[in-house]
mmCIF file of C-alpha atoms in Angstrom:
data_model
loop_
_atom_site.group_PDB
_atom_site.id
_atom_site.type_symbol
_atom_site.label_atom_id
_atom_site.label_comp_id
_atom_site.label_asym_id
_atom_site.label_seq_id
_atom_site.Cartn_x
_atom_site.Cartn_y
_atom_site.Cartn_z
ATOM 1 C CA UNK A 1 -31.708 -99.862 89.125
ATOM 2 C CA UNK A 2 -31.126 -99.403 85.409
ATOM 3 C CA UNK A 3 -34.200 -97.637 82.868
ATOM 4 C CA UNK A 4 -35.225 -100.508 80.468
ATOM 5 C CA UNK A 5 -34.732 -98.976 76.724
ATOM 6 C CA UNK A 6 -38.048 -99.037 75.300
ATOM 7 C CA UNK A 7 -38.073 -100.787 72.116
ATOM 8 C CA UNK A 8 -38.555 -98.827 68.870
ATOM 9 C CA UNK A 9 -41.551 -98.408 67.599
ATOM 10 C CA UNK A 10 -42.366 -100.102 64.199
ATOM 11 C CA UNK A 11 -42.678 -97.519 61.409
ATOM 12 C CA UNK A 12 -45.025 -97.068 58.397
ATOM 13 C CA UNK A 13 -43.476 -97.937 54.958
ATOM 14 C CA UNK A 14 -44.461 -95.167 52.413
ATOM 15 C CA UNK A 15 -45.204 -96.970 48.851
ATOM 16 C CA UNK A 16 -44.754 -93.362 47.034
ATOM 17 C CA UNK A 17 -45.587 -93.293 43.476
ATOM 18 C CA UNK A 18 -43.525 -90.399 41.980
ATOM 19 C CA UNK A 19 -44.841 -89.947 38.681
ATOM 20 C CA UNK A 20 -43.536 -89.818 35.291
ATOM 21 C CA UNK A 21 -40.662 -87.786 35.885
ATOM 22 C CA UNK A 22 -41.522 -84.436 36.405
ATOM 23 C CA UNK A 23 -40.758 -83.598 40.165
ATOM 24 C CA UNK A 24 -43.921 -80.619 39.595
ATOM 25 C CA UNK A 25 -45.842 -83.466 39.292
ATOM 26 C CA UNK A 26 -45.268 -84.974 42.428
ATOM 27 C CA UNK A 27 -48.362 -84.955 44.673
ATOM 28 C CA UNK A 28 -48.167 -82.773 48.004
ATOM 29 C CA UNK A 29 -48.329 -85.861 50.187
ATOM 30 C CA UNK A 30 -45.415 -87.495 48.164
ATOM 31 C CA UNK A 31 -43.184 -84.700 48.763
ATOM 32 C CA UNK A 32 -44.032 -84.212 52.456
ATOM 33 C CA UNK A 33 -43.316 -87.720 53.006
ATOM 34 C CA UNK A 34 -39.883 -87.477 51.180
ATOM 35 C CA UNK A 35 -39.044 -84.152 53.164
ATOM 36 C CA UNK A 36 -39.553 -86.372 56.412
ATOM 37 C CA UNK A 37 -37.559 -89.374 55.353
ATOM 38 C CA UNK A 38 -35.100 -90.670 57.192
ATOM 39 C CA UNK A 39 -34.164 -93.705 54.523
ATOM 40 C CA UNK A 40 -35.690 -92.971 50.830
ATOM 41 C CA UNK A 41 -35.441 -96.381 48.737
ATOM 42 C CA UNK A 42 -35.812 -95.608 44.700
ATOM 43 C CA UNK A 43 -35.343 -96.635 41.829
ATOM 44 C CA UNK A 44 -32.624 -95.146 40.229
ATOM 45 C CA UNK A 45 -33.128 -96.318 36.330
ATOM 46 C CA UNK A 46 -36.461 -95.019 36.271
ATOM 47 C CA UNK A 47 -37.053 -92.267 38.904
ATOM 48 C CA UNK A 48 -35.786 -88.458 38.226
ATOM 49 C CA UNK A 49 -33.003 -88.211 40.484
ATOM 50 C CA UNK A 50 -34.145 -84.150 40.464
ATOM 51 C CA UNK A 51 -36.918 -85.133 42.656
ATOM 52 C CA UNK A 52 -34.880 -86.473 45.664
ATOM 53 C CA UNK A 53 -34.322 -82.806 46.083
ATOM 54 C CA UNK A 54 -37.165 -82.934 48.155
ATOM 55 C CA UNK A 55 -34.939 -85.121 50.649
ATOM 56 C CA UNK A 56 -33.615 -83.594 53.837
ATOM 57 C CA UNK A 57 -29.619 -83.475 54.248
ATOM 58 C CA UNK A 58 -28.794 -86.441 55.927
ATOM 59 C CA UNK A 59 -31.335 -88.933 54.968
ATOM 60 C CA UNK A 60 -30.257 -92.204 53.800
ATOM 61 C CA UNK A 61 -30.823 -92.969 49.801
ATOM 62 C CA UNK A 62 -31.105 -96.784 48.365
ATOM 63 C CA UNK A 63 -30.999 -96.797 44.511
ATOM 64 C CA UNK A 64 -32.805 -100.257 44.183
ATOM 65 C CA UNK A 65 -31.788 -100.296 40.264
ATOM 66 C CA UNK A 66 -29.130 -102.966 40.900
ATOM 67 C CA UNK A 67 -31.187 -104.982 44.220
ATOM 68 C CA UNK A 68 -33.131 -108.070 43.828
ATOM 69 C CA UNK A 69 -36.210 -108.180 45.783
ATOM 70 C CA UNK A 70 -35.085 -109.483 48.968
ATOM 71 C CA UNK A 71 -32.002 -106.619 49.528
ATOM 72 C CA UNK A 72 -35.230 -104.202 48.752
ATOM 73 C CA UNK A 73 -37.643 -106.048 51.474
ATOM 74 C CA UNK A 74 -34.708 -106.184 53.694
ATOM 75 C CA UNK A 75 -33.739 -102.456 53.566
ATOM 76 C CA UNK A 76 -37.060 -101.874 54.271
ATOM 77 C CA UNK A 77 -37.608 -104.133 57.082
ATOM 78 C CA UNK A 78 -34.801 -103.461 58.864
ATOM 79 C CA UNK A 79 -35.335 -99.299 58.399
ATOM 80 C CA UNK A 80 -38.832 -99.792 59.736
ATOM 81 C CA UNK A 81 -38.274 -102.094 62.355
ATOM 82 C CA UNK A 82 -35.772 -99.177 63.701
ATOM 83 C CA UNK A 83 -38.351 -96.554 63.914
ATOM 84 C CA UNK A 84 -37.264 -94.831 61.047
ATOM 85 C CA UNK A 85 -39.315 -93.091 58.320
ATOM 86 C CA UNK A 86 -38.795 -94.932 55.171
ATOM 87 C CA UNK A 87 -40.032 -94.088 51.964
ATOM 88 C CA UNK A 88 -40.430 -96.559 48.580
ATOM 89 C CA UNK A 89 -40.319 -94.328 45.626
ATOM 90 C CA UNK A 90 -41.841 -96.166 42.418
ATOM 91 C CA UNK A 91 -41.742 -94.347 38.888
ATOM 92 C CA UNK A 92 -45.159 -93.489 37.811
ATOM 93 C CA UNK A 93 -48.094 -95.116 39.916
ATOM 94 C CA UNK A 94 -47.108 -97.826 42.290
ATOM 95 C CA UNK A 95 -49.994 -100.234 41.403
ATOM 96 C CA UNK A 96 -49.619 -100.137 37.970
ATOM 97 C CA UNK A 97 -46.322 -102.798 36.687
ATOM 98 C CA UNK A 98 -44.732 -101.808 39.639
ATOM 99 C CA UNK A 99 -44.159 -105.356 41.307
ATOM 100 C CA UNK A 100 -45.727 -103.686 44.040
ATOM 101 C CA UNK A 101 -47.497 -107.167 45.891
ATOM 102 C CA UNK A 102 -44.463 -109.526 46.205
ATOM 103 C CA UNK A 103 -42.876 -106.354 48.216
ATOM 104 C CA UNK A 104 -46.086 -105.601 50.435
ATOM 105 C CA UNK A 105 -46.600 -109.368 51.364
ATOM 106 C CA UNK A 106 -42.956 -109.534 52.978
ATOM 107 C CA UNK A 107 -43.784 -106.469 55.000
ATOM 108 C CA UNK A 108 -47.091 -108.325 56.357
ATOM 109 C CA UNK A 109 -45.561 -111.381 56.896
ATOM 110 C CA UNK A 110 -43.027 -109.309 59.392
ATOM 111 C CA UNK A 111 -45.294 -107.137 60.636
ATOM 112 C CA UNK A 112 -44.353 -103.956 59.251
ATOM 113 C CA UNK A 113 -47.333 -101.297 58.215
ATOM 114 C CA UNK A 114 -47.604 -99.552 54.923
ATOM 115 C CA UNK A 115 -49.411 -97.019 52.752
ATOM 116 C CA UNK A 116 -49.576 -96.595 49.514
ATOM 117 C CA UNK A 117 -49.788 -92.901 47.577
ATOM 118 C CA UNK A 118 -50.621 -92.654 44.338
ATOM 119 C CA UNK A 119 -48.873 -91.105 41.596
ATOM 120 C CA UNK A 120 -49.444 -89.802 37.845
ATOM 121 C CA UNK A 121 -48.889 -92.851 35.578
ATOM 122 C CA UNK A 122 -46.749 -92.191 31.934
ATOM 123 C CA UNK A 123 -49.875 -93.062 30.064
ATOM 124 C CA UNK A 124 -51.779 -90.022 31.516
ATOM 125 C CA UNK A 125 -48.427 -87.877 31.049
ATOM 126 C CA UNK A 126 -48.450 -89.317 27.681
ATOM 127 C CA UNK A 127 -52.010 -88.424 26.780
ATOM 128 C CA UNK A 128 -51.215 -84.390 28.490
ATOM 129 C CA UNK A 129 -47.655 -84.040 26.295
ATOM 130 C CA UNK A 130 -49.891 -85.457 22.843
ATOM 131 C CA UNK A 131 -52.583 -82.854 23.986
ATOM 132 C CA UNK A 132 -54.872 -85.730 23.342
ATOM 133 C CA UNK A 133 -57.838 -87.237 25.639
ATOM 134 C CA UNK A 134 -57.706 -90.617 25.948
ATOM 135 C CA UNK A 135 -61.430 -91.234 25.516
ATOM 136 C CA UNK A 136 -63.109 -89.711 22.342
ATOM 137 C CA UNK A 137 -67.263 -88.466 22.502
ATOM 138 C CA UNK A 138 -69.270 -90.080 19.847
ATOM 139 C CA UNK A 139 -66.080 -92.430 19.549
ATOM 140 C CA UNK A 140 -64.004 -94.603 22.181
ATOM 141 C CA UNK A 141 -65.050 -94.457 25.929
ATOM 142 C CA UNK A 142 -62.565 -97.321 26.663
ATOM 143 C CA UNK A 143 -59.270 -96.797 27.548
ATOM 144 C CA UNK A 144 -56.966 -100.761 27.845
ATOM 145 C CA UNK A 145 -53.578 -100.641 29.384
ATOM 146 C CA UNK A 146 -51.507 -103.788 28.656
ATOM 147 C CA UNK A 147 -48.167 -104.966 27.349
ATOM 148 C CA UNK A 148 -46.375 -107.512 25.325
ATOM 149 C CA UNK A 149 -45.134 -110.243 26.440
ATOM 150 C CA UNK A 150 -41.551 -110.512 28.553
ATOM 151 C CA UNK A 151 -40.185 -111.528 31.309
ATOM 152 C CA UNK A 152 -43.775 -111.672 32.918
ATOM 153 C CA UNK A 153 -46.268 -113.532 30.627
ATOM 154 C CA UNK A 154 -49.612 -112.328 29.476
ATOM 155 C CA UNK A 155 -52.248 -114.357 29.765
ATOM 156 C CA UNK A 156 -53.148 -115.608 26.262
ATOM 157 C CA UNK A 157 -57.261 -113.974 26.858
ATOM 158 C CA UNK A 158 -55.406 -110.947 27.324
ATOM 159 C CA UNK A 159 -52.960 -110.757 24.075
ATOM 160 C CA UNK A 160 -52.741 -107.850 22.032
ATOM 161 C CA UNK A 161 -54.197 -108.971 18.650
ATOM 162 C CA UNK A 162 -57.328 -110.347 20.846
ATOM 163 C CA UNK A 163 -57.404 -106.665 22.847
ATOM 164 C CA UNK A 164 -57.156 -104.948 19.093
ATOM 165 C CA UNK A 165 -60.338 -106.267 18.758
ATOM 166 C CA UNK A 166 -62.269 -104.228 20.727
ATOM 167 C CA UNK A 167 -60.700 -101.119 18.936
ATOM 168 C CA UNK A 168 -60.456 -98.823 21.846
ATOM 169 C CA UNK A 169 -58.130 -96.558 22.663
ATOM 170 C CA UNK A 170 -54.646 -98.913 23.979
ATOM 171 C CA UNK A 171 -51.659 -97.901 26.236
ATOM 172 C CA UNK A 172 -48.875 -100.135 25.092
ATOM 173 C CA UNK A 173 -46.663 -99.934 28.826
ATOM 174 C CA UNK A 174 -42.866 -101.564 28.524
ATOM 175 C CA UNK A 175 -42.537 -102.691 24.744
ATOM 176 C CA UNK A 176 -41.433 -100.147 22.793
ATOM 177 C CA UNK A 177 -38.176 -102.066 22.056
ATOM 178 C CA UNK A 178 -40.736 -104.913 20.128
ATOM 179 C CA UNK A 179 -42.548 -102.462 18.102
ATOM 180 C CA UNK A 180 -42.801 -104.632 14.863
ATOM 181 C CA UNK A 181 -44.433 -107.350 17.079
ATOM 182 C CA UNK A 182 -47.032 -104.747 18.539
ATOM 183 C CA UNK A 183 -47.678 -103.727 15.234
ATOM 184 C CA UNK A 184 -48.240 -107.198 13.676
ATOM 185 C CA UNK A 185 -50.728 -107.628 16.906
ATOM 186 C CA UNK A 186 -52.165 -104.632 16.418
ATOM 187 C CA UNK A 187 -53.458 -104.921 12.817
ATOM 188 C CA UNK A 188 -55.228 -107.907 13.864
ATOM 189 C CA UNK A 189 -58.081 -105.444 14.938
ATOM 190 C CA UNK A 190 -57.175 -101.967 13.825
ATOM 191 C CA UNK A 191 -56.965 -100.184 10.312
ATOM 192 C CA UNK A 192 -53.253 -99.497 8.831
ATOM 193 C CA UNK A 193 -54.305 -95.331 8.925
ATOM 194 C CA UNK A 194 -55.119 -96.037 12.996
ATOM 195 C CA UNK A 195 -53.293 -93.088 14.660
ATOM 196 C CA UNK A 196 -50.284 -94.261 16.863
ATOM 197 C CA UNK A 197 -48.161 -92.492 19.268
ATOM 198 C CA UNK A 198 -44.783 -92.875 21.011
ATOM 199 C CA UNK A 199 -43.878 -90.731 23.981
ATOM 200 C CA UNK A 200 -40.890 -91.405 24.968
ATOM 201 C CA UNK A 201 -39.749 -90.030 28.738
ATOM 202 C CA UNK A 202 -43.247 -87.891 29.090
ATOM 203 C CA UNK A 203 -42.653 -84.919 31.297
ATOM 204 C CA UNK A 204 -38.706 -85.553 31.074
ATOM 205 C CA UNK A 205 -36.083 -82.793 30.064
ATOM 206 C CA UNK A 206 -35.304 -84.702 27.092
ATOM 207 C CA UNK A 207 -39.380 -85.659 26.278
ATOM 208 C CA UNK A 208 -39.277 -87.232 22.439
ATOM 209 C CA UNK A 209 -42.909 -87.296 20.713
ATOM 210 C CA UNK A 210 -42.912 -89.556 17.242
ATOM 211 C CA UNK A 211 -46.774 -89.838 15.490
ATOM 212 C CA UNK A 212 -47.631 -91.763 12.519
ATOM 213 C CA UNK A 213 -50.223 -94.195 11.843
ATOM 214 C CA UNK A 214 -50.033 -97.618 12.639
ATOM 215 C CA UNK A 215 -48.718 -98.364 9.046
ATOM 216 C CA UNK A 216 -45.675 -96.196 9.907
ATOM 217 C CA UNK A 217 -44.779 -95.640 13.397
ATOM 218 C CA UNK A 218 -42.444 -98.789 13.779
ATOM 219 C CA UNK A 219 -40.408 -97.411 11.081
ATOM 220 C CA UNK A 220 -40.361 -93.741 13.140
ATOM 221 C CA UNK A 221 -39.546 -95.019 15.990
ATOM 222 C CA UNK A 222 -36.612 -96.883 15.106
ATOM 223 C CA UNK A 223 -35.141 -94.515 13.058
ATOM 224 C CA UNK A 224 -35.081 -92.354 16.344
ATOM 225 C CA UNK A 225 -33.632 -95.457 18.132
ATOM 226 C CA UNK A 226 -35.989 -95.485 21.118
ATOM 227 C CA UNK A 227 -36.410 -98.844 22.777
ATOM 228 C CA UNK A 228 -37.501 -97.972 25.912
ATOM 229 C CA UNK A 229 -38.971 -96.048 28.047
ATOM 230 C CA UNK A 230 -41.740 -95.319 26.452
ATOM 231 C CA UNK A 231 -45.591 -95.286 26.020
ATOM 232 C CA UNK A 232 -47.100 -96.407 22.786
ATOM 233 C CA UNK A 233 -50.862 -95.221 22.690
ATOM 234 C CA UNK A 234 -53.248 -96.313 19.625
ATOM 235 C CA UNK A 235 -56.690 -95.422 18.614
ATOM 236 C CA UNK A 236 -58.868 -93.215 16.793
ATOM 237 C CA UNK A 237 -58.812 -90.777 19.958
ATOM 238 C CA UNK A 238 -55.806 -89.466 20.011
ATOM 239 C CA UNK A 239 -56.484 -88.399 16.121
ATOM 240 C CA UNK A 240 -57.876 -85.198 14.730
ATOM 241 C CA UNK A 241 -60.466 -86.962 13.716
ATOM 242 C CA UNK A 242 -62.009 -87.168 17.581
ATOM 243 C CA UNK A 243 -61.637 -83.451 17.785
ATOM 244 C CA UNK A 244 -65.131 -83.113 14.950
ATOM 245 C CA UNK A 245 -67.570 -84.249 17.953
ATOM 246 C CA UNK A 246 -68.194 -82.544 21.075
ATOM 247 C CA UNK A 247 -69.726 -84.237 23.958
ATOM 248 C CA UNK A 248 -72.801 -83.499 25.633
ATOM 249 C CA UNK A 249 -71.539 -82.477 29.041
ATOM 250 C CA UNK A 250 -71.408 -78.864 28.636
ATOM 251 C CA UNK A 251 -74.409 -79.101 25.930
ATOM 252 C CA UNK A 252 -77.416 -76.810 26.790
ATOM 253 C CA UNK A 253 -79.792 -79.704 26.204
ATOM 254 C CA UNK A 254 -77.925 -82.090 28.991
ATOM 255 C CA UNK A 255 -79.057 -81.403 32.697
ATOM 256 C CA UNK A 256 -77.650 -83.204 36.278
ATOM 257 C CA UNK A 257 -77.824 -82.184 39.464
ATOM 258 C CA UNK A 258 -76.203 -78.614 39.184
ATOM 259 C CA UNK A 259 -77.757 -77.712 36.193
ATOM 260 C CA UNK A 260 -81.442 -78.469 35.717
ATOM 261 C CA UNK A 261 -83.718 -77.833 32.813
ATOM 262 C CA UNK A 262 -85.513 -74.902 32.760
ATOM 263 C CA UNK A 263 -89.254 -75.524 32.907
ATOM 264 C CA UNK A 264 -91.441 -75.184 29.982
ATOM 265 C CA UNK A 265 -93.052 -72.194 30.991
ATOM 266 C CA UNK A 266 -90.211 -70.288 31.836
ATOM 267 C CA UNK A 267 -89.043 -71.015 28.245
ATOM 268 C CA UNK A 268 -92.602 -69.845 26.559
ATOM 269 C CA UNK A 269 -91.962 -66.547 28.466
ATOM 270 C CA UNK A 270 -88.503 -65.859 27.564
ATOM 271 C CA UNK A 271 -89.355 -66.528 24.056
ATOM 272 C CA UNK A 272 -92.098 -64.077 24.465
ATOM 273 C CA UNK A 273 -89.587 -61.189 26.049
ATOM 274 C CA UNK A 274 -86.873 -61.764 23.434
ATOM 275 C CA UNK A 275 -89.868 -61.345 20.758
ATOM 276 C CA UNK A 276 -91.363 -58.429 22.138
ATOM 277 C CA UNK A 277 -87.563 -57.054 22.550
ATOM 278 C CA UNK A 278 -87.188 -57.817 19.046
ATOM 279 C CA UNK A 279 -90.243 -56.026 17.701
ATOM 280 C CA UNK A 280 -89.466 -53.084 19.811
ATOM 281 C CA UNK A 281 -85.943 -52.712 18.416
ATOM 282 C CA UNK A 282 -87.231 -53.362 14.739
ATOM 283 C CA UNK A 283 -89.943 -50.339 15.208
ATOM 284 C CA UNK A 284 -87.508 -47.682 16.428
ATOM 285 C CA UNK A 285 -85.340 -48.931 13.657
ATOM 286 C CA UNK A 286 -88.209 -47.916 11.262
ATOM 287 C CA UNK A 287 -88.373 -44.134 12.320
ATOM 288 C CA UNK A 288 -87.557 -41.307 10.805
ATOM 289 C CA UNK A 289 -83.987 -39.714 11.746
ATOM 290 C CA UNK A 290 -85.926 -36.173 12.618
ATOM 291 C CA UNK A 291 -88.806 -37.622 14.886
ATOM 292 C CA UNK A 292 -89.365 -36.421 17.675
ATOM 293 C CA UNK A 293 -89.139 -38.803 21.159
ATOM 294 C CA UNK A 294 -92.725 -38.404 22.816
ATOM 295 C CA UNK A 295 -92.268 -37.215 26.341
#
C-alpha cells in the first residue's frame, strides 16, 4: 500500500507595496514577508534593487520589467499553486497606478488568495524631501492626485485644466516627460507665480529637487533633462507663503477629547492668583535695600 502525496496547499500572494525607493522606508510587514519568500516577483525599472536585500539566499527573483501581464499572473499562479510563498513587489503603493486589479482578478478567477500591504507613495516622499505639507491651514485642505493623459486615458471630467480649477494642492503622477502640456493645463486655473515642484526619484541615492513657479518650472526641468520618474506637485501649499498661518490644532483656544476647556471659574481664579502674585512681587520690588524681613 503506497501513502497518497497530499496535494500542496494553495498559498497567499503578497501584493507588497515597497515604497518610493528607500528600502528604510519599507514597512515591517513588507520586509518580513520578503525575508520569507520563496519566489519575489518585482519590478525591476522601478523598484530599488537595494531592497531585495531583505530576500533570503535562495529565493527565486522575477524582474517583471520586460513581462506582459499574463507571464506575471502566470508566475504567480503557478508559485502559489505550489505552496510557495510568493511575494508581488510594486514601487510605491500598490493601489495607486499600479495596474493592480487586472492582476488580482486572474488570481480569483483561479482560486489563488491574496493580500495587499501598503506602501509609502512618491507623492508623500515628495512632499517629506520638499519639507512641505501637502495641505496648507487657512489655505488648501485638498490634496488631487491625477495624471496626463497616455497610454491609459483620462476621463475628460477628470482633465487637468478642469482639476486646475479647483486650485488645490495637485500631484502630477507619470508625466513629467509632457511638462509643457501640464503647464498649458495648468494655467487654465492657477496663477503664473503658483509654486511648482519636481522631485525626481524621492528618497533615491541620486534624489534631484527643481522649484520654480509655474511660469518657469518647464524650462527647469528640461534643462536638467528629467522625463521621468518623477512627481510634479503644484499649489500654494508647498510655498512659503503657507508657512504665515498656523492651524488651530495645537491652539490654546481649540479643545477635543484630550484636551478640554478649562471652566470659567477655574480661569477667574487663576487670573486672581497670577494678580495677587503680581502685586506681591511689585511690593517687595518697592522696598528699601536695608529693610529689615519681619520675622
Amino acid at each position: 500500500m503506497t501513502n497518497a502525496v497530499k496535494p500542496k496547499k494553495t498559498s497567499v500572494v503578497y501584493f507588497v507595496g515597497a515604497g518610493p525607493g528607500d528600502p528604510e522606508l519599507l514597512t515591517v510587514k513588507a520586509m518580513r514577508l520578503l525575508k520569507k519568500a520563496d519566489v519575489v516577483v518585482y519590478a525591476g525599472s522601478l523598484v530599488e534593487k537595494s531592497i531585495l536585500k531583505f530576500c533570503r539566499k535562495g529565493v527565486k527573483l522575477r524582474d517583471s520589467s520586460r513581462m506582459h501581464l499574463g507571464e506575471i499572473t502566470g508566475a504567480l499562479v503557478r508559485a502559489a499553486s505550489s505552496g510557495k510563498k510568493t511575494v508581488r513587489v510594486h514601487s510605491g503603493d500598490p493601489c495607486l497606478y499600479g495596474a493592480l486589479r487586472e492582476q488580482t482578478q486572474v488570481l480569483e478567477e483561479n482560486g489563488v488568495p491574496y493580500e495587499i500591504v501598503p506602501g509609502v507613495s512618491s507623492a508623500f516622499a515628495s512632499a517629506a524631501a520638499l519639507k512641505r505639507e501637502l495641505t496648507a491651514p487657512m489655505g488648501t485642505q485638498t490634496v488631487i492626485f491625477t495624471r496626463l493623459n497616455g497610454r491609459t486615458p483620462v476621463p475628460e471630467s477628470e482633465g487637468l485644466a478642469s482639476l486646475a480649477a479647483h486650485r488645490a494642492t495637485i500631484c502630477v503622477f507619470l508625466s513629467a516627460g509632457m511638462m509643457d502640456k501640464v503647464v498649458a493645463e495648468l494655467k487654465k486655473g492657477y496663477a503664473p507665480g503658483t509654486p511648482v515642484a519636481v522631485v525626481y526619484r524621492a528618497t533615491w541615492k541620486d534624489q534631484v529637487i527643481i522649484k520654480g513657479v509655474l511660469s518657469d518650472i518647464a524650462g527647469r526641468v528640461k534643462a536638467a533633462g528629467i522625463t521621468q520618474h518623477a512627481m510634479i506637485i503644484a499649489g500654494a501649499a508647498i510655498g512659503d507663503a503657507a508657512l504665515r498661518d498656523a492651524s488651530k490644532l495645537y491652539s490654546k483656544g481649540f479643545t477635543h477629547g484630550c484636551r478640554a476647556a478649562p471652566s470659567a471659574t477655574f480661569q477667574r481664579n487663576l487670573f486672581r492668583s497670577i494678580k495677587a502674585v503680581a502685586a506681591k512681587v511689585a511690593l517687595g520690588a518697592k522696598k528699601p535695600r536695608g529693610a529689615k524681613r519681619k520675622r
